[in-house]
CSV table of C-alpha atoms and ligand atoms in Angstrom, one decimal:
chain,number,residue,atom,x,y,z
L,53,UNK,CA,-43.5,-10.0,0.2
L,54,UNK,CA,-40.6,-9.3,2.1
L,55,UNK,CA,-38.9,-6.2,3.6
L,56,UNK,CA,-35.0,-6.5,2.3
L,57,UNK,CA,-33.6,-7.3,5.7
L,58,UNK,CA,-35.3,-10.4,5.7
L,59,UNK,CA,-33.3,-11.6,2.2
L,60,UNK,CA,-30.1,-13.9,4.1
L,61,UNK,CA,-29.3,-15.2,0.6
L,62,UNK,CA,-24.8,-15.1,0.3
L,63,UNK,CA,-23.6,-14.5,-3.3
L,64,UNK,CA,-19.5,-15.7,-4.0
L,65,UNK,CA,-17.6,-13.0,-3.7
L,66,UNK,CA,-17.3,-12.3,-7.9
L,67,UNK,CA,-12.8,-11.7,-7.1
L,68,UNK,CA,-10.0,-12.6,-5.1
L,69,UNK,CA,-7.2,-11.0,-3.9
L,70,UNK,CA,-4.9,-13.7,-3.5
L,71,UNK,CA,-2.1,-12.1,-0.9
L,72,UNK,CA,1.8,-13.8,0.1
L,73,UNK,CA,1.7,-13.6,4.1
L,74,UNK,CA,5.2,-15.5,3.9
L,75,UNK,CA,6.9,-12.6,1.6
L,76,UNK,CA,4.6,-10.0,3.3
L,77,UNK,CA,6.8,-11.4,6.2
L,78,UNK,CA,10.0,-11.7,4.0
L,79,UNK,CA,9.8,-8.4,3.6
L,80,UNK,CA,9.2,-7.2,6.3
L,81,UNK,CA,12.5,-8.6,7.8
L,82,UNK,CA,14.0,-7.5,4.7
L,83,UNK,CA,13.5,-4.3,5.2
L,84,UNK,CA,14.4,-4.3,9.2
L,85,UNK,CA,17.2,-6.1,8.3
L,86,UNK,CA,18.2,-3.8,6.0
L,87,UNK,CA,18.3,-0.5,8.6
L,88,UNK,CA,19.3,-2.6,11.7
L,89,UNK,CA,16.3,-0.8,13.9
L,90,UNK,CA,12.7,-0.8,14.7
L,91,UNK,CA,10.5,-0.9,12.0
L,92,UNK,CA,6.7,0.6,11.9
L,93,UNK,CA,5.3,-0.4,8.7
L,94,UNK,CA,2.8,1.9,7.3
L,95,UNK,CA,-0.7,0.5,7.3
L,96,UNK,CA,-2.8,3.6,6.2
L,97,UNK,CA,-5.0,3.8,3.9
L,98,UNK,CA,-6.4,0.0,4.4
L,99,UNK,CA,-2.7,-1.5,4.8
L,100,UNK,CA,-2.5,-0.5,1.0
L,101,UNK,CA,-5.5,-1.8,-0.3
L,102,UNK,CA,-4.6,-5.3,1.7
L,103,UNK,CA,-6.6,-5.0,4.5
L,104,UNK,CA,-4.5,-3.0,6.8
L,105,UNK,CA,-5.9,-6.2,10.3
L,106,UNK,CA,-4.3,-9.2,8.6
L,107,UNK,CA,-1.3,-7.4,7.2
L,108,UNK,CA,-1.0,-5.7,10.8
L,109,UNK,CA,-2.3,-9.4,12.4
L,110,UNK,CA,1.4,-10.9,10.2
L,111,UNK,CA,3.3,-8.4,10.7
L,112,UNK,CA,3.1,-8.3,14.2
L,113,UNK,CA,4.2,-12.1,14.3
L,114,UNK,CA,6.6,-10.9,11.8
L,115,UNK,CA,8.4,-8.8,13.8
L,116,UNK,CA,6.3,-5.4,14.8
L,117,UNK,CA,5.4,-3.5,17.4
L,118,UNK,CA,4.6,-0.4,15.9
L,119,UNK,CA,2.4,1.0,12.8
L,120,UNK,CA,1.6,4.2,11.2
L,121,UNK,CA,-2.3,5.0,9.4
L,122,UNK,CA,-3.6,8.3,8.4
L,123,UNK,CA,-6.1,9.4,11.2
L,124,UNK,CA,-7.9,8.3,14.1
L,125,UNK,CA,-10.7,7.1,12.0
L,126,UNK,CA,-8.0,4.9,10.7
L,127,UNK,CA,-6.8,4.6,13.7
L,128,UNK,CA,-10.5,3.3,15.8
L,129,UNK,CA,-11.0,1.2,13.1
L,130,UNK,CA,-8.0,-1.1,13.3
L,131,UNK,CA,-8.1,-2.0,16.7
L,132,UNK,CA,-12.0,-2.1,16.3
L,133,UNK,CA,-11.2,-4.8,13.7
L,134,UNK,CA,-8.0,-6.4,16.3
L,135,UNK,CA,-10.3,-6.2,19.6
L,136,UNK,CA,-6.8,-4.2,20.6
L,137,UNK,CA,-7.5,-0.5,22.1
L,138,UNK,CA,-3.4,-1.2,23.1
L,139,UNK,CA,-2.5,-1.5,19.5
L,140,UNK,CA,0.9,0.8,18.9
L,141,UNK,CA,-0.9,3.1,16.8
L,142,UNK,CA,1.2,6.1,15.2
L,143,UNK,CA,-1.3,8.7,13.7
L,144,UNK,CA,0.3,10.7,10.2
L,145,UNK,CA,-1.7,13.7,10.7
L,146,UNK,CA,-1.8,14.2,14.0
L,147,UNK,CA,-4.4,15.4,15.7
L,148,UNK,CA,-6.7,18.1,16.1
L,149,UNK,CA,-9.4,18.2,19.3
L,150,UNK,CA,-12.1,16.3,17.8
L,151,UNK,CA,-10.5,13.1,17.7
L,152,UNK,CA,-9.8,13.7,21.7
L,153,UNK,CA,-12.4,10.7,22.0
L,154,UNK,CA,-11.1,9.2,19.8
L,155,UNK,CA,-7.2,9.4,21.2
L,156,UNK,CA,-8.5,9.0,24.5
L,157,UNK,CA,-10.1,5.3,23.2
L,158,UNK,CA,-6.5,4.4,22.1
L,159,UNK,CA,-4.3,5.3,24.9
L,160,UNK,CA,-1.2,3.8,23.2
L,161,UNK,CA,-1.7,6.1,20.6
L,162,UNK,CA,0.5,8.8,19.1
L,163,UNK,CA,-0.3,12.0,17.3
L,164,UNK,CA,2.7,12.8,15.0
L,165,UNK,CA,1.5,16.5,15.0
L,166,UNK,CA,2.3,18.4,12.7
L,167,UNK,CA,1.9,22.1,13.2
L,168,UNK,CA,1.6,24.7,15.7
L,169,UNK,CA,-1.6,24.3,16.6
L,170,UNK,CA,-2.6,21.1,16.5
L,171,UNK,CA,0.9,21.0,19.5
L,172,UNK,CA,-1.3,22.9,21.8
L,173,UNK,CA,-4.5,21.5,21.2
L,174,UNK,CA,-1.8,17.9,21.9
L,175,UNK,CA,-1.2,19.5,25.1
L,176,UNK,CA,-4.5,21.0,26.3
L,177,UNK,CA,-6.0,17.3,25.5
L,178,UNK,CA,-3.5,15.7,27.4
L,179,UNK,CA,-0.8,17.3,29.3
L,180,UNK,CA,2.2,15.1,29.5
L,181,UNK,CA,1.7,11.9,27.4
L,182,UNK,CA,3.7,11.2,24.7
L,183,UNK,CA,3.5,12.2,21.0
L,184,UNK,CA,5.4,12.1,18.4
L,185,UNK,CA,7.2,14.9,16.3
L,186,UNK,CA,7.0,16.4,11.9
L,187,UNK,CA,9.8,17.7,11.4
L,188,UNK,CA,10.1,19.1,7.9
L,189,UNK,CA,13.6,19.0,6.3
L,190,UNK,CA,12.5,19.3,2.4
L,191,UNK,CA,9.4,18.4,1.5
L,192,UNK,CA,7.9,21.1,1.9
L,193,UNK,CA,4.2,18.3,3.1
L,194,UNK,CA,3.6,17.7,6.8
L,195,UNK,CA,5.8,19.2,9.4
L,196,UNK,CA,7.5,21.9,10.9
L,197,UNK,CA,10.1,23.6,10.4
L,198,UNK,CA,13.1,23.3,12.4
L,199,UNK,CA,13.2,26.5,13.4
L,200,UNK,CA,9.7,26.2,15.0
L,201,UNK,CA,11.3,23.3,17.3
L,202,UNK,CA,12.1,25.6,20.1
L,203,UNK,CA,8.3,26.0,20.2
L,204,UNK,CA,7.3,22.3,21.2
L,205,UNK,CA,9.9,22.2,22.9
L,206,UNK,CA,7.3,21.3,26.7
L,207,UNK,CA,5.3,18.0,24.8
L,208,UNK,CA,6.3,14.6,25.9
L,209,UNK,CA,8.3,13.9,22.3
L,210,UNK,CA,8.4,10.4,21.7
L,211,UNK,CA,10.3,9.9,18.2
L,212,UNK,CA,10.9,12.9,15.9
L,213,UNK,CA,10.8,12.0,12.2
L,214,UNK,CA,11.6,13.6,8.6
L,215,UNK,CA,9.4,12.1,6.0
L,216,UNK,CA,11.8,11.2,2.6
L,217,UNK,CA,10.8,13.3,-1.3
L,218,UNK,CA,12.6,11.4,-3.0
L,219,UNK,CA,14.6,9.0,-1.9
L,220,UNK,CA,13.1,6.4,-4.9
L,221,UNK,CA,14.6,8.2,-7.0
L,222,UNK,CA,18.6,6.8,-6.8
L,223,UNK,CA,21.7,9.6,-6.4
L,224,UNK,CA,19.0,12.6,-6.0
L,225,UNK,CA,21.0,14.7,-4.2
L,226,UNK,CA,17.7,16.5,-2.6
L,227,UNK,CA,18.4,13.3,-0.4
L,228,UNK,CA,22.0,13.6,1.3
L,229,UNK,CA,20.8,17.7,1.8
L,230,UNK,CA,17.7,16.4,3.9
L,231,UNK,CA,19.8,13.5,5.5
L,232,UNK,CA,22.1,16.4,6.6
L,233,UNK,CA,19.2,19.0,7.8
L,234,UNK,CA,17.6,15.8,9.5
L,235,UNK,CA,20.6,15.4,11.5
L,236,UNK,CA,20.0,19.4,13.0
L,237,UNK,CA,16.8,18.7,14.1
L,238,UNK,CA,18.4,15.4,15.4
L,239,UNK,CA,20.2,17.8,17.5
L,240,UNK,CA,18.0,20.3,18.7
L,241,UNK,CA,15.7,17.3,20.3
L,242,UNK,CA,18.3,15.8,22.3
L,243,UNK,CA,16.6,12.8,24.8
L,244,UNK,CA,14.1,11.6,21.9
L,245,UNK,CA,14.1,9.0,19.5
L,246,UNK,CA,14.3,9.7,15.7
L,247,UNK,CA,13.2,8.5,12.2
L,248,UNK,CA,13.3,9.4,8.9
L,249,UNK,CA,13.1,6.4,6.3
L,250,UNK,CA,10.7,5.4,4.4
L,251,UNK,CA,11.5,2.1,1.7
L,252,UNK,CA,13.2,3.5,-0.4
L,253,UNK,CA,15.1,5.9,1.8
L,254,UNK,CA,15.9,2.8,3.7
L,255,UNK,CA,17.6,1.4,0.5
L,256,UNK,CA,19.8,4.5,0.7
L,257,UNK,CA,22.0,2.9,3.9
L,258,UNK,CA,22.0,2.6,7.4
L,259,UNK,CA,23.2,6.3,8.2
L,260,UNK,CA,19.7,6.8,7.3
L,261,UNK,CA,18.2,4.3,9.9
L,262,UNK,CA,18.5,6.4,13.1
L,263,UNK,CA,16.4,4.5,15.8
L,264,UNK,CA,13.2,3.4,13.6
L,265,UNK,CA,12.4,3.5,10.1
L,266,UNK,CA,9.0,3.6,8.1
L,267,UNK,CA,9.2,1.4,5.1
L,268,UNK,CA,4.8,0.9,3.6
L,269,UNK,CA,5.1,-0.1,-0.3
L,270,UNK,CA,8.3,-2.8,-0.1
L,271,UNK,CA,6.1,-5.2,2.0
L,272,UNK,CA,3.3,-5.4,-0.3
L,273,UNK,CA,5.8,-5.4,-3.4
L,274,UNK,CA,6.0,-2.5,-4.4
L,275,UNK,CA,10.2,-1.8,-5.0
L,276,UNK,CA,10.9,1.4,-3.7
L,277,UNK,CA,14.8,1.0,-4.8
L,278,UNK,CA,15.9,-0.9,-7.5
L,279,UNK,CA,18.9,-2.3,-4.3
L,280,UNK,CA,15.4,-3.5,-2.7
L,281,UNK,CA,14.9,-7.2,-2.9
L,282,UNK,CA,11.0,-7.5,-2.7
L,283,UNK,CA,8.4,-10.7,-3.1
L,284,UNK,CA,5.3,-10.4,-5.0
L,285,UNK,CA,3.0,-10.3,-2.2
L,286,UNK,CA,-0.9,-9.5,-4.6
L,287,UNK,CA,-1.8,-11.4,-7.4
L,288,UNK,CA,-5.2,-10.6,-8.9
L,289,UNK,CA,-7.8,-13.4,-9.5
L,290,UNK,CA,-10.4,-12.9,-12.2
L,291,UNK,CA,-13.7,-16.3,-13.2
L,292,UNK,CA,-13.9,-16.7,-16.8
L,293,UNK,CA,-17.7,-15.0,-17.6
L,294,UNK,CA,-17.9,-16.3,-20.8
L,295,UNK,CA,-15.9,-17.3,-23.2
L,296,UNK,CA,-16.5,-16.9,-28.0
L,297,UNK,CA,-15.0,-17.1,-31.1
L,298,UNK,CA,-14.1,-13.8,-32.3
L,299,UNK,CA,-13.9,-14.9,-36.7
L,300,UNK,CA,-10.3,-12.9,-37.5
L,301,UNK,CA,-11.3,-9.5,-38.8
L,302,UNK,CA,-14.1,-9.4,-36.1
L,303,UNK,CA,-13.0,-6.4,-33.1
L,304,UNK,CA,-13.1,-7.1,-29.9
L,305,UNK,CA,-14.5,-4.0,-26.6
L,306,UNK,CA,-15.1,-0.8,-26.9
L,307,UNK,CA,-13.8,1.0,-29.8
L,308,UNK,CA,-13.3,-1.4,-31.1
L,309,UNK,CA,-9.4,-1.2,-31.0
L,310,UNK,CA,-8.8,-4.9,-31.6
L,311,UNK,CA,-9.0,-6.8,-34.4
L,312,UNK,CA,-8.7,-10.8,-34.6
L,313,UNK,CA,-5.7,-11.5,-37.0
L,314,UNK,CA,-6.8,-15.3,-36.9
L,315,UNK,CA,-10.1,-17.1,-35.4
L,316,UNK,CA,-9.9,-16.3,-31.9
L,317,UNK,CA,-10.5,-17.3,-29.1
L,318,UNK,CA,-11.6,-15.2,-26.0
L,319,UNK,CA,-12.3,-15.6,-22.4
L,320,UNK,CA,-14.1,-12.3,-20.9
L,321,UNK,CA,-13.2,-11.9,-17.1
L,322,UNK,CA,-15.5,-10.3,-14.5
L,323,UNK,CA,-12.4,-7.3,-13.3
L,324,UNK,CA,-12.4,-3.6,-14.9
L,325,UNK,CA,-11.7,-0.8,-14.6
L,326,UNK,CA,-13.8,-0.2,-11.4
L,327,UNK,CA,-12.4,-2.8,-9.6
L,328,UNK,CA,-8.9,-0.9,-10.1
L,329,UNK,CA,-7.5,-1.4,-13.1
L,330,UNK,CA,-7.0,1.9,-15.2
L,331,UNK,CA,-7.0,2.2,-18.7
L,332,UNK,CA,-3.9,2.7,-19.4
L,333,UNK,CA,-2.5,-1.1,-18.5
L,334,UNK,CA,-4.4,-2.6,-20.6
L,335,UNK,CA,-1.2,-3.1,-23.3
L,336,UNK,CA,0.9,-4.0,-20.3
L,337,UNK,CA,-1.5,-5.9,-18.2
L,338,UNK,CA,-2.0,-9.8,-19.5
L,339,UNK,CA,-3.0,-13.2,-17.3
L,340,UNK,CA,-0.7,-15.6,-16.0
L,341,UNK,CA,-1.6,-19.4,-17.6
L,342,UNK,CA,-0.5,-22.7,-17.2
L,343,UNK,CA,3.0,-20.7,-17.8
L,344,UNK,CA,1.8,-18.0,-20.1
L,345,UNK,CA,1.5,-15.1,-20.4
L,346,UNK,CA,-1.7,-13.6,-22.2
L,347,UNK,CA,-2.3,-10.7,-23.2
L,348,UNK,CA,-5.1,-8.4,-23.2
L,349,UNK,CA,-7.8,-8.5,-25.5
L,350,UNK,CA,-9.1,-4.4,-26.8
L,351,UNK,CA,-9.8,-2.4,-23.8
L,352,UNK,CA,-10.3,-2.9,-20.3
L,353,UNK,CA,-13.5,-2.1,-19.4
L,354,UNK,CA,-15.4,-0.9,-15.6
L,355,UNK,CA,-16.1,-5.1,-14.6
L,356,UNK,CA,-14.7,-6.9,-17.8
L,357,UNK,CA,-12.1,-7.9,-19.7
L,358,UNK,CA,-11.1,-9.8,-22.9
L,359,UNK,CA,-7.9,-12.5,-23.6
L,360,UNK,CA,-7.0,-14.2,-26.3
L,361,UNK,CA,-7.2,-16.6,-25.8
L,362,UNK,CA,-6.5,-19.3,-28.4
L,363,UNK,CA,-4.9,-22.5,-28.5
L,364,UNK,CA,-5.2,-22.3,-24.5
L,365,UNK,CA,-7.6,-24.7,-22.8
L,366,UNK,CA,-10.0,-22.1,-21.1
L,367,UNK,CA,-13.9,-22.9,-19.5
L,368,UNK,CA,-16.2,-20.9,-19.1
L,369,UNK,CA,-16.1,-20.2,-14.9
L,370,UNK,CA,-12.2,-20.5,-14.7
L,371,UNK,CA,-10.2,-18.9,-12.2
L,372,UNK,CA,-7.2,-17.0,-14.3
L,373,UNK,CA,-4.4,-15.1,-12.2
L,374,UNK,CA,-3.6,-11.5,-13.6
L,375,UNK,CA,0.5,-11.3,-13.4
L,376,UNK,CA,0.5,-8.3,-11.5
L,377,UNK,CA,4.1,-6.9,-11.5
L,378,UNK,CA,4.1,-3.5,-9.4
L,379,UNK,CA,6.8,-1.8,-10.7
L,380,UNK,CA,6.6,-3.3,-14.6
L,381,UNK,CA,2.8,-1.8,-15.4
L,382,UNK,CA,3.8,0.5,-12.8
L,383,UNK,CA,6.8,1.7,-16.1
L,384,UNK,CA,5.2,0.3,-18.4
L,385,UNK,CA,1.7,2.3,-17.7
L,386,UNK,CA,3.0,5.2,-16.6
L,387,UNK,CA,0.5,5.0,-13.0
L,388,UNK,CA,2.2,5.1,-9.9
L,389,UNK,CA,2.4,0.8,-8.2
L,390,UNK,CA,1.0,3.1,-4.7
L,391,UNK,CA,-1.8,3.7,-6.2
L,392,UNK,CA,-2.2,0.0,-8.4
L,393,UNK,CA,-2.3,-1.2,-4.5
L,394,UNK,CA,-4.8,1.1,-3.2
L,395,UNK,CA,-7.3,0.7,-5.7
L,396,UNK,CA,-8.0,-2.4,-5.4
L,397,UNK,CA,-11.4,-2.4,-4.4
L,398,UNK,CA,-13.6,-4.0,-2.4
L,399,UNK,CA,-15.3,-6.8,-4.7
L,400,UNK,CA,-12.3,-8.8,-3.6
L,401,UNK,CA,-12.6,-11.6,-1.5
L,402,UNK,CA,-8.7,-11.3,0.3
L,403,UNK,CA,-8.0,-15.1,0.9
L,404,UNK,CA,-4.4,-15.2,2.4
L,405,UNK,CA,-1.7,-18.2,1.7
U,179,LIG,C1,3.7,6.8,3.7
U,179,LIG,C2,4.2,6.3,4.2
U,179,LIG,C3,5.5,5.8,4.7
U,179,LIG,C4,5.6,4.8,4.1
U,179,LIG,O1,6.0,4.9,2.8
U,179,LIG,P1,6.5,4.1,1.9
U,179,LIG,O2,6.8,4.6,0.4
U,179,LIG,O3,5.3,4.0,1.1
U,179,LIG,O4,7.2,3.5,2.2
U,179,LIG,C5,6.3,6.6,6.1
U,179,LIG,N1,6.4,7.5,6.1
U,179,LIG,C6,5.8,8.7,6.2
U,179,LIG,C7,5.1,10.0,7.1
U,179,LIG,C8,4.7,8.2,5.8
U,179,LIG,O5,3.8,8.9,4.7
């Protein structure tokens, strides 16, 4: 008998996420050049699912000097993974007194304070230590109202931020209204730096650049705005567990929603909705194989999909790549590009090339 701690054997990763480091760097450079000011990558939610540590390392090599996460727990995890207590991190959800130990351990991190209560908690815990501030200009999510700015006057403000609600919708008039309101915020906070634009906002032009921008989605290959130029970064790869013949007239998968119109060869792959492929993708997702796009056959299951590979060479154990075209899948299936990225599961080995 062995106690569980005696099990030292390893199993190979069943799934691979191919990550294109050159594309990540090229996307970073595109947004930084478009903005013409320093770009602070958003690496929250584990780098939008790609792995925050490796993303941060690569974007630092591409020129980034500060990074944005959501929480102090994310900040600590990232600094630990990179063994860098001095990592310049912005913490978008701000600060509460129970995060004092984390903020002490990360002297180069700054909260992006969102409320007056957060402002006073920070001033009490770390008098004189610089912080950032979020001001709401019309999204009505996080941030002080512009009228509350005088109450934040005692803080050492590094950067004052606001966030655009609808910059991914070209021509939406709210974006220009937010720009006008942000200009008033800038006038009311002289001496601080200012930042407004996310990936989509950068595409609205240099009026939106101010002193820094905060791209996220576009770095990872999402298309935030029709005018953006982004390269694909993420390609999930799965393995063929079984190849089977399905005679004409038989159905495949739960509910029998796919019927073989001819004698078919079906490959069954070890990837499913538990890995981040929502069932709504099934009519739109395809496998890329020898220059062809091969459609799924039937429903996406929890851990499996089936692909019609009739006439194509495929064997059990083969690795196959999904055609993970974020903008097209998002549009066709009505799932946001953000969700498609961040739901990619922990079962993938993340392999940078
Ligand atoms: C996540 C986030 C960003 C990045 O937005 P994208 O749309 O992914 O480019 C920028 N700013 C704030 C405040 C955010 O929360």
